[in-house]
C-alpha cells in the first residue's frame, strides 16, 4: 500500500534473521501452559514475546540453542519448552 509505513521487523529466535513481523509467529510466556509458553495468535498479548518462523529448521535451531527460555527471560529451572508448541508453530496461519 503506497504511503504506509514500513512494517516493523523482528528477529527470529531460530535462524536469527530479521523478518517482517507478519511472517513470524509470536510466542509468549504462559506459566499455566504445558510448555510454559503459547502461540500468541493475535500478536496482542502483553508481556515479553519471542518471534520465530513457522519452519522446522527454525524451530529445530531454537530448540537446540534453547533460545526460547532465553528470549522470554524464563527463570532458571522454569519449564519453558518449545517442543510443546512445535506443532502449533508449524501449523500457524499467518
Ligand atoms: Zn527463522
mmCIF file of N, CA and C in Angstrom, residues 10-19 23-28 37-38 48-73 80-83 85 89:
data_model
loop_
_atom_site.group_PDB
_atom_site.id
_atom_site.type_symbol
_atom_site.label_atom_id
_atom_site.label_comp_id
_atom_site.label_asym_id
_atom_site.label_seq_id
_atom_site.Cartn_x
_atom_site.Cartn_y
_atom_site.Cartn_z
ATOM 1 N N UNK A 10 11.206 -8.190 13.146
ATOM 2 C CA UNK A 10 11.573 -8.845 14.393
ATOM 3 C C UNK A 10 12.606 -9.904 14.057
ATOM 4 N N UNK A 11 13.387 -10.280 15.061
ATOM 5 C CA UNK A 11 14.388 -11.304 14.829
ATOM 6 C C UNK A 11 13.835 -12.676 15.178
ATOM 7 N N UNK A 12 14.031 -13.603 14.267
ATOM 8 C CA UNK A 12 13.625 -14.987 14.509
ATOM 9 C C UNK A 12 14.590 -15.612 15.516
ATOM 10 N N UNK A 13 14.055 -16.294 16.538
ATOM 11 C CA UNK A 13 14.935 -16.899 17.540
ATOM 12 C C UNK A 13 15.561 -18.188 17.014
ATOM 13 N N UNK A 14 15.134 -18.637 15.842
ATOM 14 C CA UNK A 14 15.724 -19.837 15.256
ATOM 15 C C UNK A 14 16.914 -19.491 14.380
ATOM 16 N N UNK A 15 16.627 -18.908 13.216
ATOM 17 C CA UNK A 15 17.707 -18.596 12.269
ATOM 18 C C UNK A 15 18.338 -17.241 12.552
ATOM 19 N N UNK A 16 17.753 -16.474 13.433
ATOM 20 C CA UNK A 16 18.259 -15.178 13.871
ATOM 21 C C UNK A 16 18.285 -14.116 12.778
ATOM 22 N N UNK A 17 17.588 -14.347 11.696
ATOM 23 C CA UNK A 17 17.487 -13.298 10.688
ATOM 24 C C UNK A 17 16.294 -12.420 11.042
ATOM 25 N N UNK A 18 16.341 -11.207 10.538
ATOM 26 C CA UNK A 18 15.231 -10.301 10.789
ATOM 27 C C UNK A 18 14.198 -10.465 9.687
ATOM 28 N N UNK A 19 12.947 -10.386 10.052
ATOM 29 C CA UNK A 19 11.877 -10.585 9.082
ATOM 30 C C UNK A 19 10.692 -9.714 9.467
ATOM 31 N N UNK A 23 5.480 -12.250 9.140
ATOM 32 C CA UNK A 23 5.934 -13.545 8.646
ATOM 33 C C UNK A 23 6.436 -14.433 9.780
ATOM 34 N N UNK A 24 6.323 -13.922 10.995
ATOM 35 C CA UNK A 24 6.813 -14.668 12.156
ATOM 36 C C UNK A 24 5.661 -15.001 13.096
ATOM 37 N N UNK A 25 5.824 -16.078 13.832
ATOM 38 C CA UNK A 25 4.861 -16.452 14.863
ATOM 39 C C UNK A 25 5.353 -15.868 16.177
ATOM 40 N N UNK A 26 4.453 -15.284 16.928
ATOM 41 C CA UNK A 26 4.849 -14.717 18.221
ATOM 42 C C UNK A 26 4.525 -15.708 19.337
ATOM 43 N N UNK A 27 5.482 -15.889 20.219
ATOM 44 C CA UNK A 27 5.297 -16.755 21.379
ATOM 45 C C UNK A 27 5.372 -15.900 22.633
ATOM 46 N N UNK A 28 4.535 -16.226 23.597
ATOM 47 C CA UNK A 28 4.587 -15.507 24.869
ATOM 48 C C UNK A 28 4.678 -16.514 26.009
ATOM 49 N N UNK A 37 4.706 -21.772 27.648
ATOM 50 C CA UNK A 37 4.572 -20.724 26.649
ATOM 51 C C UNK A 37 3.434 -21.098 25.705
ATOM 52 N N UNK A 38 2.997 -20.124 24.944
ATOM 53 C CA UNK A 38 1.982 -20.446 23.945
ATOM 54 C C UNK A 38 2.104 -19.500 22.762
ATOM 55 N N UNK A 48 6.590 -10.041 27.501
ATOM 56 C CA UNK A 48 7.716 -10.312 26.627
ATOM 57 C C UNK A 48 7.364 -11.406 25.639
ATOM 58 N N UNK A 49 7.661 -11.184 24.397
ATOM 59 C CA UNK A 49 7.382 -12.187 23.389
ATOM 60 C C UNK A 49 8.642 -12.601 22.655
ATOM 61 N N UNK A 50 8.555 -13.706 21.964
ATOM 62 C CA UNK A 50 9.646 -14.162 21.117
ATOM 63 C C UNK A 50 9.038 -14.446 19.752
ATOM 64 N N UNK A 51 9.842 -14.256 18.710
ATOM 65 C CA UNK A 51 9.334 -14.447 17.352
ATOM 66 C C UNK A 51 10.107 -15.539 16.649
ATOM 67 N N UNK A 52 9.378 -16.297 15.848
ATOM 68 C CA UNK A 52 10.034 -17.400 15.133
ATOM 69 C C UNK A 52 9.298 -17.676 13.833
ATOM 70 N N UNK A 53 10.067 -18.103 12.807
ATOM 71 C CA UNK A 53 9.445 -18.516 11.557
ATOM 72 C C UNK A 53 8.707 -19.832 11.784
ATOM 73 N N UNK A 54 7.566 -20.019 11.173
ATOM 74 C CA UNK A 54 6.878 -21.312 11.294
ATOM 75 C C UNK A 54 7.517 -22.338 10.363
ATOM 76 N N UNK A 55 8.800 -22.612 10.582
ATOM 77 C CA UNK A 55 9.545 -23.557 9.745
ATOM 78 C C UNK A 55 10.272 -24.528 10.653
ATOM 79 N N UNK A 56 10.377 -25.763 10.197
ATOM 80 C CA UNK A 56 11.039 -26.781 11.017
ATOM 81 C C UNK A 56 12.468 -26.404 11.349
ATOM 82 N N UNK A 57 13.193 -25.862 10.380
ATOM 83 C CA UNK A 57 14.598 -25.531 10.625
ATOM 84 C C UNK A 57 14.728 -24.539 11.768
ATOM 85 N N UNK A 58 13.830 -23.579 11.781
ATOM 86 C CA UNK A 58 13.929 -22.539 12.800
ATOM 87 C C UNK A 58 13.550 -23.078 14.170
ATOM 88 N N UNK A 59 12.513 -23.912 14.214
ATOM 89 C CA UNK A 59 12.107 -24.493 15.496
ATOM 90 C C UNK A 59 13.210 -25.422 16.005
ATOM 91 N N UNK A 60 13.802 -26.206 15.092
ATOM 92 C CA UNK A 60 14.875 -27.113 15.500
ATOM 93 C C UNK A 60 16.068 -26.337 16.036
ATOM 94 N N UNK A 61 16.413 -25.287 15.339
ATOM 95 C CA UNK A 61 17.561 -24.480 15.741
ATOM 96 C C UNK A 61 17.307 -23.818 17.100
ATOM 97 N N UNK A 62 16.115 -23.285 17.268
ATOM 98 C CA UNK A 62 15.771 -22.644 18.535
ATOM 99 C C UNK A 62 15.771 -23.665 19.670
ATOM 100 N N UNK A 63 15.328 -24.885 19.357
ATOM 101 C CA UNK A 63 15.296 -25.943 20.360
ATOM 102 C C UNK A 63 16.720 -26.289 20.787
ATOM 103 N N UNK A 64 17.590 -26.450 19.798
ATOM 104 C CA UNK A 64 18.984 -26.822 20.055
ATOM 105 C C UNK A 64 19.686 -25.781 20.925
ATOM 106 N N UNK A 65 19.430 -24.542 20.602
ATOM 107 C CA UNK A 65 20.139 -23.471 21.313
ATOM 108 C C UNK A 65 19.394 -23.005 22.566
ATOM 109 N N UNK A 66 18.299 -23.641 22.856
ATOM 110 C CA UNK A 66 17.472 -23.232 23.999
ATOM 111 C C UNK A 66 17.197 -21.737 23.939
ATOM 112 N N UNK A 67 16.831 -21.290 22.761
ATOM 113 C CA UNK A 67 16.661 -19.859 22.536
ATOM 114 C C UNK A 67 15.379 -19.310 23.145
ATOM 115 N N UNK A 68 14.368 -20.151 23.264
ATOM 116 C CA UNK A 68 13.089 -19.626 23.748
ATOM 117 C C UNK A 68 13.117 -19.196 25.218
ATOM 118 N N UNK A 69 13.606 -20.068 26.116
ATOM 119 C CA UNK A 69 13.663 -19.614 27.518
ATOM 120 C C UNK A 69 14.452 -18.316 27.657
ATOM 121 N N UNK A 70 15.507 -18.210 26.866
ATOM 122 C CA UNK A 70 16.339 -17.003 26.925
ATOM 123 C C UNK A 70 15.552 -15.793 26.422
ATOM 124 N N UNK A 71 14.891 -15.994 25.295
ATOM 125 C CA UNK A 71 14.156 -14.874 24.699
ATOM 126 C C UNK A 71 13.022 -14.405 25.605
ATOM 127 N N UNK A 72 12.435 -15.338 26.321
ATOM 128 C CA UNK A 72 11.319 -14.984 27.202
ATOM 129 C C UNK A 72 11.798 -14.632 28.600
ATOM 130 N N UNK A 73 13.108 -14.638 28.796
ATOM 131 C CA UNK A 73 13.700 -14.363 30.107
ATOM 132 C C UNK A 73 13.099 -15.277 31.171
ATOM 133 N N UNK A 80 9.847 -23.710 30.445
ATOM 134 C CA UNK A 80 9.631 -23.249 29.066
ATOM 135 C C UNK A 80 10.230 -24.263 28.085
ATOM 136 N N UNK A 81 9.384 -24.824 27.257
ATOM 137 C CA UNK A 81 9.795 -25.907 26.374
ATOM 138 C C UNK A 81 9.124 -25.727 25.015
ATOM 139 N N UNK A 82 9.936 -25.333 24.044
ATOM 140 C CA UNK A 82 9.381 -25.006 22.728
ATOM 141 C C UNK A 82 8.791 -26.237 22.048
ATOM 142 N N UNK A 83 9.255 -27.430 22.427
ATOM 143 C CA UNK A 83 8.759 -28.630 21.749
ATOM 144 C C UNK A 83 7.264 -28.841 21.994
ATOM 145 N N UNK A 85 5.019 -26.612 21.853
ATOM 146 C CA UNK A 85 4.202 -25.803 20.944
ATOM 147 C C UNK A 85 4.681 -25.923 19.500
ATOM 148 N N UNK A 89 3.244 -24.011 16.240
ATOM 149 C CA UNK A 89 4.038 -23.028 15.496
ATOM 150 C C UNK A 89 4.011 -23.386 14.009
#
